[in-house]
C-alpha positions as YAML, in Angstrom:
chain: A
units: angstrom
residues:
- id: 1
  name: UNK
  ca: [0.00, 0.00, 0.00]
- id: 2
  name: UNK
  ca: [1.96, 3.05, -1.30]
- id: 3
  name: UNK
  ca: [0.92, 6.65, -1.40]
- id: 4
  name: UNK
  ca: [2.70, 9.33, -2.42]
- id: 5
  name: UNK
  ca: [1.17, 11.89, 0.32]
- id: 6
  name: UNK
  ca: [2.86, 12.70, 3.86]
- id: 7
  name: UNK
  ca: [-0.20, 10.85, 5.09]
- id: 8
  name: UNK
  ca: [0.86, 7.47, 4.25]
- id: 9
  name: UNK
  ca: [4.35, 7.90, 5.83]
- id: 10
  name: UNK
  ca: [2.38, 7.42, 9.40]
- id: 11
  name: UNK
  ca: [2.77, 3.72, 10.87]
- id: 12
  name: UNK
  ca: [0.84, 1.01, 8.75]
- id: 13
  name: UNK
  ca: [-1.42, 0.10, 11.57]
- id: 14
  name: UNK
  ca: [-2.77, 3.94, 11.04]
- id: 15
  name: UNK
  ca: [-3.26, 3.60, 7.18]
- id: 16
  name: UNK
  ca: [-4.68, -0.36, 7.00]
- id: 17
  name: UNK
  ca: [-8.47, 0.73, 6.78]
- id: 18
  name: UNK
  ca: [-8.91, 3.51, 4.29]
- id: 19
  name: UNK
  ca: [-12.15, 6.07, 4.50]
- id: 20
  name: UNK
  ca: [-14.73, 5.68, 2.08]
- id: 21
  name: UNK
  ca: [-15.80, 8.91, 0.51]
- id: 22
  name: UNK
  ca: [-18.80, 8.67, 1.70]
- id: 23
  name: UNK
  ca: [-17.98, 8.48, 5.18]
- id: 24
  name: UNK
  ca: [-15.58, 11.51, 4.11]
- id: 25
  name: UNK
  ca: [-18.92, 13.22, 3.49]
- id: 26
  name: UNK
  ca: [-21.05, 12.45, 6.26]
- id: 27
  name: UNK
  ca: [-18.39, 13.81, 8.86]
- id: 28
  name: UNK
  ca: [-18.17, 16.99, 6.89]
- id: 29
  name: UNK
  ca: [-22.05, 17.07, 6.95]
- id: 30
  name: UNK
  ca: [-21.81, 16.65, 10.95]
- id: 31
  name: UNK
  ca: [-18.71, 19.16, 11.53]
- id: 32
  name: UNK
  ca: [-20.23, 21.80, 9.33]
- id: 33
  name: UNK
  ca: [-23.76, 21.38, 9.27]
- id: 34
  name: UNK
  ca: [-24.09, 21.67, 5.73]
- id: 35
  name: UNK
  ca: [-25.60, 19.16, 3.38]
- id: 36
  name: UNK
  ca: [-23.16, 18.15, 1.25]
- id: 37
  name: UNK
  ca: [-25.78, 18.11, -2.10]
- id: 38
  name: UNK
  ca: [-25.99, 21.51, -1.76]
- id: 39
  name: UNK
  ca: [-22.62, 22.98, -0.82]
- id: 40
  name: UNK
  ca: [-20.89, 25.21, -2.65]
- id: 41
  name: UNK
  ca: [-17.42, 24.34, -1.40]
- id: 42
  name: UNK
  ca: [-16.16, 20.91, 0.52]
- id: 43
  name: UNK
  ca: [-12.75, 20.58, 1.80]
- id: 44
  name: UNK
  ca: [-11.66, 16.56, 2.67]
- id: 45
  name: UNK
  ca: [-8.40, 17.23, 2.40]
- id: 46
  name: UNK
  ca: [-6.14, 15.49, 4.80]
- id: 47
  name: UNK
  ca: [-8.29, 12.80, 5.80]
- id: 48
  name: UNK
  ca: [-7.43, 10.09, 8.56]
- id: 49
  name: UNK
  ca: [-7.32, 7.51, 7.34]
- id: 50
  name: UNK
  ca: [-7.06, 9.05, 4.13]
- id: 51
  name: UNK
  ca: [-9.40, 8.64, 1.15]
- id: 52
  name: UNK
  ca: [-8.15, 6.18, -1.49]
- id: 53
  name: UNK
  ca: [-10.93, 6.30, -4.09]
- id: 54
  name: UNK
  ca: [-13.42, 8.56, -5.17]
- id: 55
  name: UNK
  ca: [-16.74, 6.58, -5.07]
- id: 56
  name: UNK
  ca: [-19.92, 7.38, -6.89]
- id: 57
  name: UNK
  ca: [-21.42, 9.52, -3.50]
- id: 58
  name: UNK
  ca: [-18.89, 11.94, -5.68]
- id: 59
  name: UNK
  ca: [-21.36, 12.98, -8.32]
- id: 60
  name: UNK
  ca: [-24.06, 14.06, -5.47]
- id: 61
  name: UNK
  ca: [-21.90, 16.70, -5.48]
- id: 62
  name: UNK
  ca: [-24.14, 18.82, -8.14]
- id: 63
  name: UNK
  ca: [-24.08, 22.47, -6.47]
- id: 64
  name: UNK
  ca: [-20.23, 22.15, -5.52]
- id: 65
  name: UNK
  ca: [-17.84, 24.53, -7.05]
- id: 66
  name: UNK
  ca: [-14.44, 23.97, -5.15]
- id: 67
  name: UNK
  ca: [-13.61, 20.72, -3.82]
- id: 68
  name: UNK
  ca: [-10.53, 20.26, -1.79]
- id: 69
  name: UNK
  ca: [-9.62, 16.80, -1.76]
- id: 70
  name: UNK
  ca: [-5.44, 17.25, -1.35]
- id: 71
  name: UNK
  ca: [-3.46, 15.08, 1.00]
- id: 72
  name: UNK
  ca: [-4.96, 11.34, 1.13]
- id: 73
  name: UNK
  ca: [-3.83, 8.92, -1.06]
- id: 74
  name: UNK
  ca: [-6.27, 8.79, -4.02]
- id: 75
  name: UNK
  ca: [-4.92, 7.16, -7.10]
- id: 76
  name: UNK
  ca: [-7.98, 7.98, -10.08]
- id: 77
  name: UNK
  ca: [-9.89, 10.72, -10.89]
- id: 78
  name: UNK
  ca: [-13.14, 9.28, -11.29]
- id: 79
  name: UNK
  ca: [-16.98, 9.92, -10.74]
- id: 80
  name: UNK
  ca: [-17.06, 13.27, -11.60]
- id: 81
  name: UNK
  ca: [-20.64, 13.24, -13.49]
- id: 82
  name: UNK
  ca: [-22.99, 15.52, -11.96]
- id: 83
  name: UNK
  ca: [-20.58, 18.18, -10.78]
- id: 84
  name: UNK
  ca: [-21.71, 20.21, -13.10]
- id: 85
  name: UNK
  ca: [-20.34, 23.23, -11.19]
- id: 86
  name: UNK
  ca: [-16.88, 22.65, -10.41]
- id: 87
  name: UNK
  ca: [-14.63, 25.28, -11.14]
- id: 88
  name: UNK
  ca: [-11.61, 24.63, -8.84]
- id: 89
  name: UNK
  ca: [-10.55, 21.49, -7.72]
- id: 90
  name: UNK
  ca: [-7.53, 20.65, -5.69]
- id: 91
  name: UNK
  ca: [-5.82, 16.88, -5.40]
- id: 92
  name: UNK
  ca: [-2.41, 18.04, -4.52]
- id: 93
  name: UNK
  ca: [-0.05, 15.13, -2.36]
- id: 94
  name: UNK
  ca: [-2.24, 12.33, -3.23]
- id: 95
  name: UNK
  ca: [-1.06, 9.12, -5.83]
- id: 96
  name: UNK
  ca: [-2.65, 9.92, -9.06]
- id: 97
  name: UNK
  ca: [-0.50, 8.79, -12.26]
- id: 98
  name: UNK
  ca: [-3.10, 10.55, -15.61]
- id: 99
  name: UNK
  ca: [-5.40, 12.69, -16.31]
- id: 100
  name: UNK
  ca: [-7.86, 10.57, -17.19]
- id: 101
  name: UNK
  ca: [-11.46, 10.51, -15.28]
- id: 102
  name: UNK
  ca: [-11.78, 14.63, -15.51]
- id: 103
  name: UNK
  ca: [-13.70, 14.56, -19.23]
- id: 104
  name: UNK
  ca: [-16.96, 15.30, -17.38]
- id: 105
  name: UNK
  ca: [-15.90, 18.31, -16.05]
- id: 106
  name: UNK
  ca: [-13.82, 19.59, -19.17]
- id: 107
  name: UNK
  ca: [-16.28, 22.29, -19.65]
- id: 108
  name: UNK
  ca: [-16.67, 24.02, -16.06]
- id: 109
  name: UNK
  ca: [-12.97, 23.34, -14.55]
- id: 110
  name: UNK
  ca: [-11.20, 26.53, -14.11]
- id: 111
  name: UNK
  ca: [-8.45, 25.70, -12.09]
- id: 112
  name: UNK
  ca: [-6.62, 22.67, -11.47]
- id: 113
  name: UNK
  ca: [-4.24, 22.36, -7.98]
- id: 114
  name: UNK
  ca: [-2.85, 18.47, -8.86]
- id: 115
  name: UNK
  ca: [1.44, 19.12, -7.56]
- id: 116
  name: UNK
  ca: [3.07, 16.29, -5.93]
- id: 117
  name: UNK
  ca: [1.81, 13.25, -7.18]
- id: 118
  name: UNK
  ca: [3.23, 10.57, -9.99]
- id: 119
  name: UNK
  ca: [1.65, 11.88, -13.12]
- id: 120
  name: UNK
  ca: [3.99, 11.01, -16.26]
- id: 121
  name: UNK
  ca: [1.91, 11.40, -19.14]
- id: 122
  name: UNK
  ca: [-0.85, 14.16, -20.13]
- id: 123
  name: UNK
  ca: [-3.17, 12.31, -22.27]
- id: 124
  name: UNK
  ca: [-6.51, 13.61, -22.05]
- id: 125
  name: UNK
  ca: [-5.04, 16.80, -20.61]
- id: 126
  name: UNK
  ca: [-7.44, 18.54, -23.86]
- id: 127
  name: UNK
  ca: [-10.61, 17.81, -22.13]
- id: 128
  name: UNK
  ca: [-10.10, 20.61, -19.76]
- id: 129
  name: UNK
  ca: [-11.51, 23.10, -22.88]
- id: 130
  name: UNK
  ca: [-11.62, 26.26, -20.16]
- id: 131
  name: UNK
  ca: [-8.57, 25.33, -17.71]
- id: 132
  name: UNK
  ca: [-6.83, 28.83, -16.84]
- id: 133
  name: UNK
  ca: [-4.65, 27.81, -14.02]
- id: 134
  name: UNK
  ca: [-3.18, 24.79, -13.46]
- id: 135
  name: UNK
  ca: [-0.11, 23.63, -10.19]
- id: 136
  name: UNK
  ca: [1.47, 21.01, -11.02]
- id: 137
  name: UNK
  ca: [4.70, 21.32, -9.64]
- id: 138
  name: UNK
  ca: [6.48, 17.82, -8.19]
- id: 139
  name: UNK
  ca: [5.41, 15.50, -10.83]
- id: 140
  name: UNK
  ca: [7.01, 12.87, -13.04]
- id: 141
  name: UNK
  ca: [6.98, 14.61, -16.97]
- id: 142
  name: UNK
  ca: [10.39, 13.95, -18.30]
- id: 143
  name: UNK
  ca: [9.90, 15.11, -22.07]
- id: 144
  name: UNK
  ca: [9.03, 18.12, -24.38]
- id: 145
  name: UNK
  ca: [6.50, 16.03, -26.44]
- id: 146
  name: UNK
  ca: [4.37, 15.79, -23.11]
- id: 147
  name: UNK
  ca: [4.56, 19.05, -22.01]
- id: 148
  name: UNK
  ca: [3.67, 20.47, -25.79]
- id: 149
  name: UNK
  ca: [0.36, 18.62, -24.74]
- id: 150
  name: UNK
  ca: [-0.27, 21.55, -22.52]
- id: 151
  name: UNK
  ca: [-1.16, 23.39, -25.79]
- id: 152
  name: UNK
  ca: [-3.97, 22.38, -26.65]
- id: 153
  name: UNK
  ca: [-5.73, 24.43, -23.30]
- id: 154
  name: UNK
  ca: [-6.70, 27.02, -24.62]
- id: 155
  name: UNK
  ca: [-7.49, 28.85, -21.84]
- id: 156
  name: UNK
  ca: [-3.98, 28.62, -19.69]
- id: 157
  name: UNK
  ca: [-2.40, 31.84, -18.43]
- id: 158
  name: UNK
  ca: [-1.26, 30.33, -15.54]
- id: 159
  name: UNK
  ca: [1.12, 27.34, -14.82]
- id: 160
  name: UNK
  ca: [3.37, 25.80, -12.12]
- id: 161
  name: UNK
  ca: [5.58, 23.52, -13.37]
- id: 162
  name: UNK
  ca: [8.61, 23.61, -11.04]
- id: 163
  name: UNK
  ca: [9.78, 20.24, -10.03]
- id: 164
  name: UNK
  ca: [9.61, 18.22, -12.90]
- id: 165
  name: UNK
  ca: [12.26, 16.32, -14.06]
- id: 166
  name: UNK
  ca: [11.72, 17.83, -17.64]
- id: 167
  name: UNK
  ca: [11.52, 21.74, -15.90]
- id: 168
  name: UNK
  ca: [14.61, 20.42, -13.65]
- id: 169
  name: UNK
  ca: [16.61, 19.43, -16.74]
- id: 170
  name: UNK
  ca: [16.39, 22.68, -18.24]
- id: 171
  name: UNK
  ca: [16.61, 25.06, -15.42]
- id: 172
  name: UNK
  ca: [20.24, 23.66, -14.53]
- id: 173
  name: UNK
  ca: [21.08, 23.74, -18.04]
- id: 174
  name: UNK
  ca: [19.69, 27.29, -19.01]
- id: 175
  name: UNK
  ca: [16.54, 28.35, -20.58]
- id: 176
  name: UNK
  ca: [13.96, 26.90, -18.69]
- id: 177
  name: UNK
  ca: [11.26, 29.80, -19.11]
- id: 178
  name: UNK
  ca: [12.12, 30.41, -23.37]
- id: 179
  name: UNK
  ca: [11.90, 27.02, -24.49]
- id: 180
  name: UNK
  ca: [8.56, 26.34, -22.06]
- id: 181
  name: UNK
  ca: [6.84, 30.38, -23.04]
- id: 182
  name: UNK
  ca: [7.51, 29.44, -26.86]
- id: 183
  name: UNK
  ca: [5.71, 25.78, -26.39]
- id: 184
  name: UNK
  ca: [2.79, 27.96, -24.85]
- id: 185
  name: UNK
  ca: [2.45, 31.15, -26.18]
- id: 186
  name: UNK
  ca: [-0.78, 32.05, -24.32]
- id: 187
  name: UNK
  ca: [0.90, 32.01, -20.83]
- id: 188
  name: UNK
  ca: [1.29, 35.12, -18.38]
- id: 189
  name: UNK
  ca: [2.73, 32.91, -15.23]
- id: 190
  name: UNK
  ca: [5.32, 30.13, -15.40]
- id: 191
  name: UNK
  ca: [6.60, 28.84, -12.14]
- id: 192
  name: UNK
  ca: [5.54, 32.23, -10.07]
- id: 193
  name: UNK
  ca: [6.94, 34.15, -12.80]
- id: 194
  name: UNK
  ca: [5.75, 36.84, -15.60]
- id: 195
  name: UNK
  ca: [5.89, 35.01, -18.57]
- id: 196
  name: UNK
  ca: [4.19, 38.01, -20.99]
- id: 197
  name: UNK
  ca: [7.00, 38.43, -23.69]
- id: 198
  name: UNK
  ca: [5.61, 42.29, -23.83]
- id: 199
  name: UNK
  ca: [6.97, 42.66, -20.48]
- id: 200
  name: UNK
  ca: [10.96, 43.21, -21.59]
- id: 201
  name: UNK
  ca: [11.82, 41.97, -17.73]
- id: 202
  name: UNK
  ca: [10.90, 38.17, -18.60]
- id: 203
  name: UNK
  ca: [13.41, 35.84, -20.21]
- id: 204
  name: UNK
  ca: [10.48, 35.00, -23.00]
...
């Protein structure tokens, strides 16, 4: 049982029985009061013992617009019909290795918090028609030809990329921020960073 959050570094004994997210639910019903149906933002991250799938209590979710499900140890994205209002969604420090599972939310996702977990690949990335702000620092993309996939968002201004192994590569060897602003024109923030080439500050 591997997870890529701090979570699962506690004792085994801790991590053996993982929370069902509806469970996850019904305790944030009973601390907050809210139902969860009709909430416009939930926050389950850090759970204990962490969440390890998302279940199909997920697409109750209909009125939700920002979910905060960082910190457990989820490895897919799945279940997202009927969240027909998401706009921000955060899964940072969890164990998720694609994209793949967000297609029903392509339309309504704004931003995209996803940093520190084992994603390699960005098929299906071009779902997310109106993403403007995606973190996803601390993953596993090694190569141009994946990152170039990051074109075909239309909508990004904003990306966090730091941490890499591909943004790693090129920042010790020079020319990190050119080579990644000329892959994706559209950007105004790279890693924290201006990344307008009007602005005569920026290295693009």
């Amino acid at each position: 049982f591997r997870c890529h959050s701090n979570q699962c570094n506690r004792p085994l004994v801790n991590i053996i029985r993982a929370m069902a997210l509806k469970e996850a639910l019904s305790r944030w019903e009973k601390k907050t009061g809210e139902k969860a149906s009709e909430a416009k933002e939930i926050k389950l991250y850090g759970q204990i013992p962490p969440i390890v799938e998302l279940d199909s209590s997920l697409s109750t979710l209909t009125n939700c617009e920002k979910l905060s499900l960082s910190t457990n140890c989820i490895e897919k994205m799945t279940n997202f019909n009927g969240l027909k209002n998401l706009k921000i969604l955060s899964l940072g420090r969890n164990n998720i290795k694609s994209f793949s599972g967000l297609e029903p939310i392509g339309d309504t996702l704004v931003e995209l918090w996803i940093s520190y977990n084992l994603i390699e690949k960005l098929s299906g990335v071009h779902y997310l028609r109106n993403l403007k702000v995606l973190y996803m620092s601390n993953n596993l993309v090694k190569d141009w030809a994946e990152f170039s996939k990051l074109a075909m968002l239309p909508q990004l201004v904003d990306l966090v990329f730091v941490g890499n192994p591909l943004q790693e590569k090129n920042a010790s060897a020079g020319g990190w921020m050119e080579k990644a602003c000329k892959k994706l024109p559209n950007l105004k923030k790279l890693d924290g960073e201006n990344a307008d080439p009007r602005v005569k500050h920026v290295q693009c």
